[in-house]
mmCIF file of C-alpha atoms in Angstrom:
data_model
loop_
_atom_site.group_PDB
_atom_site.id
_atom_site.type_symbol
_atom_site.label_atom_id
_atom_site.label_comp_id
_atom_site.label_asym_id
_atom_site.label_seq_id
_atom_site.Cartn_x
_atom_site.Cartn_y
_atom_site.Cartn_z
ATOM 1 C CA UNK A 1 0.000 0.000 0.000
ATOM 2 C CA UNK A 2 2.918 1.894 0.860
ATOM 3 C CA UNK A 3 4.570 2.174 -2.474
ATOM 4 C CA UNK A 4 1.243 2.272 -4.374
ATOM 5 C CA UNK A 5 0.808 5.594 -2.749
ATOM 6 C CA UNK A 6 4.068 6.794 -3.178
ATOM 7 C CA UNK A 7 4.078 5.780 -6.806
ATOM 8 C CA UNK A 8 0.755 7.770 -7.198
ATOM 9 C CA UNK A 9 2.201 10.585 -5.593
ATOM 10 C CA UNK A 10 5.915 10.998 -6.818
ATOM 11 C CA UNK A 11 5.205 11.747 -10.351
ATOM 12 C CA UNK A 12 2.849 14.862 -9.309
ATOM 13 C CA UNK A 13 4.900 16.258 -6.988
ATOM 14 C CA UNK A 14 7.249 15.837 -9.797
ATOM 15 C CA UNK A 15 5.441 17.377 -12.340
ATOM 16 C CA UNK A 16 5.731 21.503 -11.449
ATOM 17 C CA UNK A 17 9.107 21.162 -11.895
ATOM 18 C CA UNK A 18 9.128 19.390 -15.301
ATOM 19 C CA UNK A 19 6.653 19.711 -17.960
ATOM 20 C CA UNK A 20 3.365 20.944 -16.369
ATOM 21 C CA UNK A 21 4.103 24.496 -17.666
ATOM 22 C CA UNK A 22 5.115 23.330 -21.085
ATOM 23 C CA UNK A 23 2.912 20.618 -21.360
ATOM 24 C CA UNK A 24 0.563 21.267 -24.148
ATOM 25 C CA UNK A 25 3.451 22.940 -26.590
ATOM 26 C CA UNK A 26 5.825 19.895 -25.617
ATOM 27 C CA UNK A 27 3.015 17.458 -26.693
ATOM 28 C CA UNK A 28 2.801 19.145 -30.393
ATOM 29 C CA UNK A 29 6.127 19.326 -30.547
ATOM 30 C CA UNK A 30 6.413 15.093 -29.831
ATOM 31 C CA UNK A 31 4.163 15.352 -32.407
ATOM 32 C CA UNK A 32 6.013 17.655 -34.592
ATOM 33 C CA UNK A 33 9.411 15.293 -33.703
ATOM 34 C CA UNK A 34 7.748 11.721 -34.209
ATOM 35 C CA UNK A 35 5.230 12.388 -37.258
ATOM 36 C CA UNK A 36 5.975 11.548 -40.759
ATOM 37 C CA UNK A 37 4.835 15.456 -41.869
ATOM 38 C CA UNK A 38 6.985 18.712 -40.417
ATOM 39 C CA UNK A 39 9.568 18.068 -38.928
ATOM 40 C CA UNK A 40 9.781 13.997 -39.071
ATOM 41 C CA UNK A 41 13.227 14.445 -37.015
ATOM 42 C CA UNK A 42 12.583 10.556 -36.977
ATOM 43 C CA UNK A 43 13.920 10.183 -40.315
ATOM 44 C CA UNK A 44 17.546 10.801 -38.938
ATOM 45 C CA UNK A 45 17.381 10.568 -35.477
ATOM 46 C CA UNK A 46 16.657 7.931 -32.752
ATOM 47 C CA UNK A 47 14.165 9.618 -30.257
ATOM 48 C CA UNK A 48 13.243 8.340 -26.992
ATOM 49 C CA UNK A 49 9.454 7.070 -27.293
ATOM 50 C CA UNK A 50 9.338 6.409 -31.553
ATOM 51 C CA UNK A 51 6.853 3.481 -32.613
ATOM 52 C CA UNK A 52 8.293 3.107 -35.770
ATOM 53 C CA UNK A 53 12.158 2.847 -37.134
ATOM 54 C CA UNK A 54 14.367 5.436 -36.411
ATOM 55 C CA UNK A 55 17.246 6.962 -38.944
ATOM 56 C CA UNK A 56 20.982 7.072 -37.601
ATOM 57 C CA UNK A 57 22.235 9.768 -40.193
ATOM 58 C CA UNK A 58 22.094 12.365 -36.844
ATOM 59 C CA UNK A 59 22.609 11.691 -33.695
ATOM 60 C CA UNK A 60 20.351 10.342 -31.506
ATOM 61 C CA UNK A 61 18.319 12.689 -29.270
ATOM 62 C CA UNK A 62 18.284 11.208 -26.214
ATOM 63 C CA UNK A 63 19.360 13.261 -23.172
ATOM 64 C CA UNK A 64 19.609 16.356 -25.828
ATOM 65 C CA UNK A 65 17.370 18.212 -23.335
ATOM 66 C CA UNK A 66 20.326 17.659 -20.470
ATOM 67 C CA UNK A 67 23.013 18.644 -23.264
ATOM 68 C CA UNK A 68 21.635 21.873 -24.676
ATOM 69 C CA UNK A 69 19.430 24.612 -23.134
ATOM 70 C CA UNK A 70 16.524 25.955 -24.886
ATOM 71 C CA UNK A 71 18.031 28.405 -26.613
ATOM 72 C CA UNK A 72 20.688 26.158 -28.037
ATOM 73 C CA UNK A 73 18.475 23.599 -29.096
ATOM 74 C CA UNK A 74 16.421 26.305 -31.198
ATOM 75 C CA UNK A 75 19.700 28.039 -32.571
ATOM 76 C CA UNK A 76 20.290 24.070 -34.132
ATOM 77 C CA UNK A 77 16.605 23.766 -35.257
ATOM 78 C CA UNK A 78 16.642 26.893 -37.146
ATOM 79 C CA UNK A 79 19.821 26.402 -38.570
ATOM 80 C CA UNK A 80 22.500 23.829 -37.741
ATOM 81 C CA UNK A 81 24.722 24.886 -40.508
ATOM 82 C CA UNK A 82 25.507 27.764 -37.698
ATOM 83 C CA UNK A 83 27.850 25.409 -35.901
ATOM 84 C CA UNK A 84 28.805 23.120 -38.624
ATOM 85 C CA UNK A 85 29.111 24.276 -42.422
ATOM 86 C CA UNK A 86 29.099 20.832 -43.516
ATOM 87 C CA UNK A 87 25.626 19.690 -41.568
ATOM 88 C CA UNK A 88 23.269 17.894 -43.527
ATOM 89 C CA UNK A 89 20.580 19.300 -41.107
ATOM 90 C CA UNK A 90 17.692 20.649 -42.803
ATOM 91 C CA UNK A 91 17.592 24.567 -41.789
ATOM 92 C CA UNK A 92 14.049 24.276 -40.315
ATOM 93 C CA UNK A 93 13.194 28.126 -39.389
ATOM 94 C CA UNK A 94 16.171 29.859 -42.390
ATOM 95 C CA UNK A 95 14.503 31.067 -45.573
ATOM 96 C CA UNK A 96 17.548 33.372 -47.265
ATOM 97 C CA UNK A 97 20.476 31.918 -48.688
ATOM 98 C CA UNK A 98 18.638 28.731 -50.056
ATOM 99 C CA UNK A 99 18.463 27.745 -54.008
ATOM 100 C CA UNK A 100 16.065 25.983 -56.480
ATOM 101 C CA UNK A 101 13.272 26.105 -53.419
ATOM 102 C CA UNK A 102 9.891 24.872 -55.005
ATOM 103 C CA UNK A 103 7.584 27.462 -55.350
ATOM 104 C CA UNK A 104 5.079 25.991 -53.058
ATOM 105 C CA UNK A 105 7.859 26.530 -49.990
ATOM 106 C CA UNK A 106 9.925 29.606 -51.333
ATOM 107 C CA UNK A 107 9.752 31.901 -48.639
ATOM 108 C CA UNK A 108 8.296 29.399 -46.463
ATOM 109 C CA UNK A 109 10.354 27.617 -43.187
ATOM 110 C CA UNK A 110 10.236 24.279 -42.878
ATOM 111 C CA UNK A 111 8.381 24.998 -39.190
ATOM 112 C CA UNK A 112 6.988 27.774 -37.854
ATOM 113 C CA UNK A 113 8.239 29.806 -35.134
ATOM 114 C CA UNK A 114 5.703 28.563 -32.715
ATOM 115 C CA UNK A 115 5.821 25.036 -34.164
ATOM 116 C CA UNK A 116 9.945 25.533 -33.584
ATOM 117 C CA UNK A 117 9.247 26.523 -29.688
ATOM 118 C CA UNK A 118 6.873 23.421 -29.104
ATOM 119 C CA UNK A 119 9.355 21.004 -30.454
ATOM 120 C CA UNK A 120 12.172 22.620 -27.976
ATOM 121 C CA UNK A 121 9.770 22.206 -25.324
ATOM 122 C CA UNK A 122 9.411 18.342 -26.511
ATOM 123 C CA UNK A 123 13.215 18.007 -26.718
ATOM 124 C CA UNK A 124 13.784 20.062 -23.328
ATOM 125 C CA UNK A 125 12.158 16.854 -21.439
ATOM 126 C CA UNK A 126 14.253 14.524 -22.917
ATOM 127 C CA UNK A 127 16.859 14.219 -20.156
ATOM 128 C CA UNK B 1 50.799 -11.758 -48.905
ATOM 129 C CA UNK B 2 50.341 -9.345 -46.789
ATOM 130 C CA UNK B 3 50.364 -6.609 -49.350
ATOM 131 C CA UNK B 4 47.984 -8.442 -51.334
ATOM 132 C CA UNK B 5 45.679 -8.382 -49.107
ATOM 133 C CA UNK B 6 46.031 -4.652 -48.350
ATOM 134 C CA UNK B 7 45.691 -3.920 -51.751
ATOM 135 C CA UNK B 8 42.491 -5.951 -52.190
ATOM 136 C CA UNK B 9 40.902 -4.516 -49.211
ATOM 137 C CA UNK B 10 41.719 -1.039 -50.254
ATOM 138 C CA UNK B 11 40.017 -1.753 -53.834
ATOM 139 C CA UNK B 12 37.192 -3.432 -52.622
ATOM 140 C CA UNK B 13 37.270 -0.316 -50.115
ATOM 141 C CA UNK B 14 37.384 2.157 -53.205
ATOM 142 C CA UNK B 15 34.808 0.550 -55.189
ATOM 143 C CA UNK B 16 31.510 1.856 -55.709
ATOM 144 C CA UNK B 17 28.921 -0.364 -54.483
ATOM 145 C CA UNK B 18 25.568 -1.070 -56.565
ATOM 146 C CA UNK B 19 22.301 -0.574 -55.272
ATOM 147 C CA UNK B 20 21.056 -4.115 -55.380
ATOM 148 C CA UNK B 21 23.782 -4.470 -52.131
ATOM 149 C CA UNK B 22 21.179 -1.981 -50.107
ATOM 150 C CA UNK B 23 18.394 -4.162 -50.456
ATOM 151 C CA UNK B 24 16.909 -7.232 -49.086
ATOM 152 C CA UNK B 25 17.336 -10.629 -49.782
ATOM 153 C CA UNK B 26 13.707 -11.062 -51.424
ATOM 154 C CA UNK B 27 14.381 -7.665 -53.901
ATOM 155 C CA UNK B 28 18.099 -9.323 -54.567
ATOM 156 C CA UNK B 29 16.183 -12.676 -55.577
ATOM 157 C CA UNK B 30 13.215 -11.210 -57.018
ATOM 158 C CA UNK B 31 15.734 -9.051 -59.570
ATOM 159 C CA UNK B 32 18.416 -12.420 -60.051
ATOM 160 C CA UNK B 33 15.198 -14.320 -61.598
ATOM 161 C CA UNK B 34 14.212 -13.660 -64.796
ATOM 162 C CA UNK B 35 10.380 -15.627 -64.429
ATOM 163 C CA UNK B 36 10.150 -13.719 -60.828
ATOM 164 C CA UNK B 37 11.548 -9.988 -62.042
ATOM 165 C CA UNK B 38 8.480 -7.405 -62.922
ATOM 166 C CA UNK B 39 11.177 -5.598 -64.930
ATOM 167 C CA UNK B 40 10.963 -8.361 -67.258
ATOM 168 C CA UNK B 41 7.533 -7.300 -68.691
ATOM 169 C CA UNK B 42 8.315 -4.110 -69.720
ATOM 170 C CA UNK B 43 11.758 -5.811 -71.481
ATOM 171 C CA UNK B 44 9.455 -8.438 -73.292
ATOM 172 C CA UNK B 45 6.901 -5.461 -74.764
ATOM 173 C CA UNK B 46 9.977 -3.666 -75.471
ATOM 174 C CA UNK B 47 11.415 -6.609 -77.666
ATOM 175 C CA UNK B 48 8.132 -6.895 -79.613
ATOM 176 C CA UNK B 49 7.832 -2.831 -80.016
ATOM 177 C CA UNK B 50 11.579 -3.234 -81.612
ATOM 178 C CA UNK B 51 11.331 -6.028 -83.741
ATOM 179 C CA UNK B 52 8.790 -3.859 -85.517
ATOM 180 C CA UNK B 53 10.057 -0.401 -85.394
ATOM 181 C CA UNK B 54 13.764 -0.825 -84.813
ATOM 182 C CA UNK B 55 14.923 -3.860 -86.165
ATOM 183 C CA UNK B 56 15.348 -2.723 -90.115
ATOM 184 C CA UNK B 57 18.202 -0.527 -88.862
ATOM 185 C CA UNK B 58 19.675 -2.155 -86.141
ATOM 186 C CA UNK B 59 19.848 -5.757 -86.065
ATOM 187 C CA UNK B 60 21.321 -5.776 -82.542
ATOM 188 C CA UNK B 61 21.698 -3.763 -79.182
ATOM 189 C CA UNK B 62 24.442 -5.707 -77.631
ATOM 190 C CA UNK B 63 26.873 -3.189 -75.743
ATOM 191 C CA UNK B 64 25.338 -0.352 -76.845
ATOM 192 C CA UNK B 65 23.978 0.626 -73.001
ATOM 193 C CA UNK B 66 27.322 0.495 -71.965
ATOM 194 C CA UNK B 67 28.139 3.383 -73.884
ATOM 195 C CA UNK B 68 25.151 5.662 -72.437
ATOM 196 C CA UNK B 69 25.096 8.450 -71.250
ATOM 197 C CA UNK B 70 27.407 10.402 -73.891
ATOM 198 C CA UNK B 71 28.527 13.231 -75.041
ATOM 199 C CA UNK B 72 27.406 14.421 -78.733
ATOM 200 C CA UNK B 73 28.406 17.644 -79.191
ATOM 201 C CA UNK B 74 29.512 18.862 -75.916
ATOM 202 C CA UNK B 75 25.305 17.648 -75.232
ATOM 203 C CA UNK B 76 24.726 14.606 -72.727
ATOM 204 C CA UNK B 77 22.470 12.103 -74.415
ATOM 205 C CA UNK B 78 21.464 9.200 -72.196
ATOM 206 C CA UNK B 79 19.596 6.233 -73.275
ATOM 207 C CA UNK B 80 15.789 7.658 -73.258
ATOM 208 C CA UNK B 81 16.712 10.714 -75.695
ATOM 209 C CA UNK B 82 18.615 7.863 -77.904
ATOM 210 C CA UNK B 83 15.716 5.729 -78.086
ATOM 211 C CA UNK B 84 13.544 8.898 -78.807
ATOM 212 C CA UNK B 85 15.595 9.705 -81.951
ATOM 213 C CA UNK B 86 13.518 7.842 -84.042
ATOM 214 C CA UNK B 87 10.158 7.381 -81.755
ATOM 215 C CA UNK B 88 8.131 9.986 -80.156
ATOM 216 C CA UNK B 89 6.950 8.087 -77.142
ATOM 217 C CA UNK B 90 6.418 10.252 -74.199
ATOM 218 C CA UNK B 91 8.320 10.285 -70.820
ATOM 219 C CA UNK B 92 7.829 7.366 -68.611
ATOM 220 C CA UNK B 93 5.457 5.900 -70.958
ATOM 221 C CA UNK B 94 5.609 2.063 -71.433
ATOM 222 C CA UNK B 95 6.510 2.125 -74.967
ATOM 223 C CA UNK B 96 10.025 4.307 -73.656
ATOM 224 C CA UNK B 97 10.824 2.759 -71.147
ATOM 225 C CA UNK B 98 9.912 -0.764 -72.725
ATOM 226 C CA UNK B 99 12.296 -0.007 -75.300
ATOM 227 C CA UNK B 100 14.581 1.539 -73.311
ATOM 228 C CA UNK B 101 14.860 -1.471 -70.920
ATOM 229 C CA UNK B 102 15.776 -3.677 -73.512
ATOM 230 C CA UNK B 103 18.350 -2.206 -75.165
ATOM 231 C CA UNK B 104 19.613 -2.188 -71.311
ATOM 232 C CA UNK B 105 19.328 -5.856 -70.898
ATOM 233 C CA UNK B 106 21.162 -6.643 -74.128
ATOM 234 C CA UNK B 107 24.123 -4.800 -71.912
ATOM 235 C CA UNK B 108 23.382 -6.652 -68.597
ATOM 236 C CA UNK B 109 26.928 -7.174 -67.265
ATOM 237 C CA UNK B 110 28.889 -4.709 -68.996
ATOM 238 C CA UNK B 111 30.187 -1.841 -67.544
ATOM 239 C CA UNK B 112 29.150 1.485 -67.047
ATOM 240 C CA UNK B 113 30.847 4.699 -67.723
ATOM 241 C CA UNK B 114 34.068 3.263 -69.413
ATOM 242 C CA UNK B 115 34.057 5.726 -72.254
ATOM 243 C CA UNK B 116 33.517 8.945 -69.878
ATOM 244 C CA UNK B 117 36.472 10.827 -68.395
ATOM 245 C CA UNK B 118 36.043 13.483 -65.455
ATOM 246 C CA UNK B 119 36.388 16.450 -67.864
ATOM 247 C CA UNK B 120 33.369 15.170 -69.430
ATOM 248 C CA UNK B 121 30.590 15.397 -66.635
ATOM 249 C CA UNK B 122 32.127 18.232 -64.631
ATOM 250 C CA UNK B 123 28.439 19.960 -65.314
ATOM 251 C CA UNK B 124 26.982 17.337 -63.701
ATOM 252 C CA UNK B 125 29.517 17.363 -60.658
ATOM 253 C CA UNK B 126 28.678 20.280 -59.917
ATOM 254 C CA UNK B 127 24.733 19.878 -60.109
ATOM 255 C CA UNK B 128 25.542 16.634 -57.400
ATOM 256 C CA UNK B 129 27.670 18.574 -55.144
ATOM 257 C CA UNK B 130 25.277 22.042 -55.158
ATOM 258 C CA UNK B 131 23.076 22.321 -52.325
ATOM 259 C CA UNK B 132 19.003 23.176 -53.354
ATOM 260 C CA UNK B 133 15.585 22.979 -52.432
ATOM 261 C CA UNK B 134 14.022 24.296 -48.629
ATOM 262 C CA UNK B 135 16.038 21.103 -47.100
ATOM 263 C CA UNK B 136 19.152 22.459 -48.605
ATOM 264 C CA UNK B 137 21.169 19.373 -49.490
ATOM 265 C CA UNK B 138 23.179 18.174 -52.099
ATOM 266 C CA UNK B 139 23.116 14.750 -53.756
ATOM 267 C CA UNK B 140 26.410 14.178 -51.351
ATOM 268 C CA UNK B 141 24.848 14.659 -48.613
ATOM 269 C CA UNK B 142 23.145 11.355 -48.634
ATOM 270 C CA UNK B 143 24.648 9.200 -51.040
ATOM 271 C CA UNK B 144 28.417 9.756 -50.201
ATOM 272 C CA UNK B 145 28.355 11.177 -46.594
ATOM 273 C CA UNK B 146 25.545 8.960 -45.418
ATOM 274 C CA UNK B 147 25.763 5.592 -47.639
ATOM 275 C CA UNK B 148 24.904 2.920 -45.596
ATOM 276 C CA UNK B 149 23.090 4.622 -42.361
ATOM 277 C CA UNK B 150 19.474 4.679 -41.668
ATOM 278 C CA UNK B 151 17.189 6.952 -43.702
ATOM 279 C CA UNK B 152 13.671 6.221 -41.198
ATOM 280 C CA UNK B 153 13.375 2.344 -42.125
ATOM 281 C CA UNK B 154 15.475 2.592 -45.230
ATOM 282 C CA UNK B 155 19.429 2.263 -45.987
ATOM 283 C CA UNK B 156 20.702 5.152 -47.792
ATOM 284 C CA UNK B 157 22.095 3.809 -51.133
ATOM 285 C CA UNK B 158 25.112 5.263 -52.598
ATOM 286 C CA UNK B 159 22.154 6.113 -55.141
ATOM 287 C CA UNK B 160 24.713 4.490 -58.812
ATOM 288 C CA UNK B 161 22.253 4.345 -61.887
ATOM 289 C CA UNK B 162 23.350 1.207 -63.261
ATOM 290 C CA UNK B 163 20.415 -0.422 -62.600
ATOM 291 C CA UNK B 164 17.636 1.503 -65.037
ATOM 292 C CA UNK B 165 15.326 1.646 -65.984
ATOM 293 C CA UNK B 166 14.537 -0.177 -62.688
ATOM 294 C CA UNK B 167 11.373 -1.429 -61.359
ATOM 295 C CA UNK B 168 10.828 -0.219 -58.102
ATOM 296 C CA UNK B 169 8.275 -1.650 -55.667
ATOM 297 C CA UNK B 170 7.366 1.860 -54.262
ATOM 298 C CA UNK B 171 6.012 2.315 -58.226
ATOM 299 C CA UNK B 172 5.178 -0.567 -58.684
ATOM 300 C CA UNK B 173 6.029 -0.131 -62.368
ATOM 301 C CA UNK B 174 9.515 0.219 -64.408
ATOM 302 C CA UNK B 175 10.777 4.077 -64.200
ATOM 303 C CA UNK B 176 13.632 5.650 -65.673
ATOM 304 C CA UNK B 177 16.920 7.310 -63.712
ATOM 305 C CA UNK B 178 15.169 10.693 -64.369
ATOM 306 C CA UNK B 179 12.331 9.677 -62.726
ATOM 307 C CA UNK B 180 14.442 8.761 -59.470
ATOM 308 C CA UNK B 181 16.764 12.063 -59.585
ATOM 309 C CA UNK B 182 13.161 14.312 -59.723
ATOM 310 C CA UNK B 183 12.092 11.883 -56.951
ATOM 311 C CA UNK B 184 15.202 12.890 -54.573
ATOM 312 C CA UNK B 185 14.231 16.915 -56.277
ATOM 313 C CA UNK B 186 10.999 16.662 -54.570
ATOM 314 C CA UNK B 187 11.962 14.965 -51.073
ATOM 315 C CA UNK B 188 14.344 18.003 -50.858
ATOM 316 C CA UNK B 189 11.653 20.552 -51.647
ATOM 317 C CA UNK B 190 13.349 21.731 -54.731
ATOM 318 C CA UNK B 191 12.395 22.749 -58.088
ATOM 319 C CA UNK B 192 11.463 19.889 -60.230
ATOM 320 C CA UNK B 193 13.886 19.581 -63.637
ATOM 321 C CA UNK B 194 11.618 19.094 -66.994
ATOM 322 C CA UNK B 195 12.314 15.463 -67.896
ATOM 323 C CA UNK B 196 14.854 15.539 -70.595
ATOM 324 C CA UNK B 197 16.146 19.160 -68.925
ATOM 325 C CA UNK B 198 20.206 19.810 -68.808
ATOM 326 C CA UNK B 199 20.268 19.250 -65.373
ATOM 327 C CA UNK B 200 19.110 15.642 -64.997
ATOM 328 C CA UNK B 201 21.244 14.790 -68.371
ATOM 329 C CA UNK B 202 23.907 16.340 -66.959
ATOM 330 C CA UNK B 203 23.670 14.202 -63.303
ATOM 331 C CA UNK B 204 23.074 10.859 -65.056
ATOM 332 C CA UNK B 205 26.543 11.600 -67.027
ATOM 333 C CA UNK B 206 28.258 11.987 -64.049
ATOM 334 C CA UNK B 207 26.662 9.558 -61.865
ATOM 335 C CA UNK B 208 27.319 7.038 -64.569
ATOM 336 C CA UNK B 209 31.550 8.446 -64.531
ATOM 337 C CA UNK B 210 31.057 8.161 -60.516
ATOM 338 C CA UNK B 211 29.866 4.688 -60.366
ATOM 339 C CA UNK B 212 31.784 3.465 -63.604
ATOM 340 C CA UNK B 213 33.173 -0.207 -63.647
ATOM 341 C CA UNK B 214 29.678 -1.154 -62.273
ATOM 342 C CA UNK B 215 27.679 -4.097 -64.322
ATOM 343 C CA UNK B 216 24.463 -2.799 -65.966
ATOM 344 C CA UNK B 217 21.693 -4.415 -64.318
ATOM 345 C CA UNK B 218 18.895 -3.317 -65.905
ATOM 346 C CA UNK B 219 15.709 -4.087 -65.162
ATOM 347 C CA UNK B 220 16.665 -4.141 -61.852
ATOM 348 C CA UNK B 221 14.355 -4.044 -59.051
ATOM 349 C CA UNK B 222 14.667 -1.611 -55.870
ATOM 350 C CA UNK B 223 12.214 -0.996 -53.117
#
């Protein structure tokens, strides 16, 4: 009885501290991170909770939310090729300096700004 | 003996790998098998459609893959635009790329590229190593950097064109190398090339000089 009620009552007292004040943008953004359309950071990267095979072309993102704050996490989503020329990241939030864009995305990031901030709120709980 | 072995480990090491190594057992089988292969329909139409259009000029094909894409007059031709010199079949229709597949498989085994040199597809180099589209990548990007690693489900090939036309399961249906270069143009959110356009002529002519010494294997059959 003991440990049922400390097992019902560890994860809330948990929970301020963690994702209760991000919860609804970090739950679009594991949507954003895990689905086949936006960002489908599956493709290339191993991510902690995937139901379906995972690509190995980037690193996996497990305990990414330990290794970079916020801030760095967007810097990388908006445009890795910041910190590495070479990346074969996708530049999800750059528009300028691309080439050849289709005209159905010219001008157009791959995410949104807000759609950016919900998937660093997803990747911020992955400790 | 040592030394031998060095140097056949570093030429194995240096050679470019097909795409039939990429795939499964069941694709490898399904392409080795001439009564299994789908690619084999659009080969048999394509005999028939040239024993009655081609044939009075050319009474064989033997070899003459292996000699595709080239250069005539400083212009890539590949395979497709030969066949079209004389018919007026469409793009990706069955009547191209029935002819066009047989004229491969009179090849199947000979090597690619042998008659290209680098100053020849330096165009085409430089369409495969210029980054385009909103994903801003380059051909490179995948098929040298990444060769081998996980794409989602899928092994990144080293993406060598001597297996089309090639029927691929994901088409269900025999499609040319132009078709699969405008494929990788849309994944990367780029502007789609005309079929026939400079800039896919140009890539197959250099992806042939890239993966030269590998055996045509047309139809093949990728997933």
């Amino acid at each position: 009885v003991k440990h049922a009620v400390l097992a019902v009552l560890l994860p809330l007292t948990a929970l301020p501290f963690t994702s209760l004040s991000y919860s609804a943008d970090a739950e679009n953004g594991r949507r954003i991170a895990l689905g086949k359309m936006d960002g489908n950071c599956l493709l290339c990267h191993a991510i902690p909770g995937a139901d379906r095979p995972a690509g190995n072309i980037g690193p996996s993102l497990s305990g990414v939310g330990a290794k970079y704050s916020r801030n760095e996490l967007r810097e990388r989503i908006v445009d890795a090729s910041r910190f590495n020329a070479k990346s074969v990241m996708p530049p999800y939030g750059r528009t300028d300096g691309l080439h050849e864009v289709a005209a159905q995305y010219r001008g157009k990031p791959v995410l949104t700004a807000a759609e950016i901030d919900d998937l660093v709120a997803f990747l911020a709980t992955l400790k | 003996m040592k030394l031998l072995v060095l140097i056949f480990v570093t030429t194995v090491w240096a050679q470019a790998r097909s795409g039939i190594e990429y795939v499964s057992p069941e694709i490898r089988a399904l392409q080795a098998d001439a009564a299994q292969n789908p690619g084999m329909l659009w080969v048999d139409s394509g005999a028939k459609l040239f024993a009655r259009e081609c044939v009075s000029c050319h009474a064989s094909m033997k070899g003459v893959a292996a000699r595709y894409p080239r250069l005539v007059h400083g212009k890539v031709v590949d395979l497709e635009a030969m066949v079209r010199h004389r018919t007026a079949y469409a793009y990706e229709t069955d009547e191209l790329l029935g002819l066009t597949a047989f004229v491969a498989s009179q090849s199947r085994g000979e090597l690619i590229g042998r008659d290209l040199t680098s100053d020849m597809v330096k165009k085409g180099e430089a369409e495969y190593f210029r980054r385009r589209g909103q994903m801003n990548l380059a051909c490179t990007h995948c098929h040298d950097a990444n060769a081998g690693k996980k794409l989602g489900g899928e092994t990144v090939s080293e993406g060598q064109p001597n297996g089309y036309p090639a029927y691929r399961l994901e088409w269900q249906k025999l499609g040319s190398l132009q078709r699969r270069l405008r494929a990788c143009m849309y994944g990367v959110h780029a502007e789609m090339p005309d079929y026939g356009s400079e800039v896919l002529l140009d890539l197959e002519a250099y992806l042939a000089w890239r993966g030269r010494g590998l055996p045509i294997e047309s139809p093949a059959v990728r997933r």
